Amino acid sequence: MMKKKIEVLLAANDMNVVDLAKCLGTSSQNLYNKLSRDNFKVKDLEDIAEATNSELEICFITKDGMKI
């Protein structure tokens, strides 16, 4: 689920995975692995938001649409 959002975010910022990996100070292989597993910690997402000059909003949304 986050993989697709990150791909859209990268496209909106005219970036690719290699560019993002450089901004994060990690290898592109490490980032590709995280994307393939779709396994990100909150800190990873915060770092990605910072690297793409974006805001990160994490919330739960109930079945009736309430954000928590």
C-alpha positions as a printed Julia matrix, in Angstrom:
68×3 Matrix{Float64}:
   0.0    0.0     0.0
   2.76   2.49    0.87
   4.79   1.37   -2.13
   2.21   2.78   -4.54
   1.93   6.03   -2.57
   5.71   6.44   -2.57
   5.84   5.8    -6.32
   3.2    8.5    -6.9
   5.07  10.85   -4.57
   8.32  10.27   -6.46
   6.63  10.9    -9.82
   5.1   14.13   -8.48
   8.59  15.25   -7.44
  10.26  14.14  -10.68
  12.39  11.69   -8.68
  13.18   8.0    -8.92
  14.17   5.43   -6.32
  17.88   6.07   -6.85
  17.37   9.82   -6.23
  15.38   9.14   -3.09
  17.93   6.64   -1.79
  20.67   9.26   -2.18
  18.58  11.8    -0.25
  17.99   9.26    2.5
  21.64   8.27    2.7
  20.93   4.63    1.93
  21.61   2.32   -0.98
  19.11   2.05   -3.79
  19.14  -1.73   -3.23
  18.03  -1.26    0.37
  15.21   1.05   -0.71
  14.14  -1.31   -3.52
  14.0   -4.12   -0.94
  11.79  -2.08    1.37
   9.54  -1.2    -1.56
   9.26  -4.8    -2.69
   8.3   -5.88    0.85
   6.18  -2.75    1.3
   7.71  -2.58    4.75
   8.3    0.9     6.16
   8.67   2.14    9.7
   7.15   5.48   10.66
  10.68   6.94   10.77
  11.26   5.78    7.18
   8.08   7.55    6.08
   9.04  10.71    7.97
  12.43  10.7     6.24
  10.79  10.18    2.84
   8.41  13.07    3.5
  11.33  15.31    4.43
  13.35  14.25    1.38
  10.43  15.05   -0.92
   9.48  18.28    0.87
   6.12  16.75    1.76
   4.02  16.39    4.86
   3.26  13.01    6.36
  -0.17  12.39    7.84
  -0.82   9.06    9.52
  -4.27   8.29   10.81
  -6.88   5.62   11.2
 -10.11   6.04    9.28
 -13.17   4.24   10.58
 -15.69   2.55    8.32
 -17.93   5.59    8.53
 -15.09   7.87    7.4
 -14.0    9.33   10.73
 -10.27  10.09   10.95
  -8.63   9.14   14.21
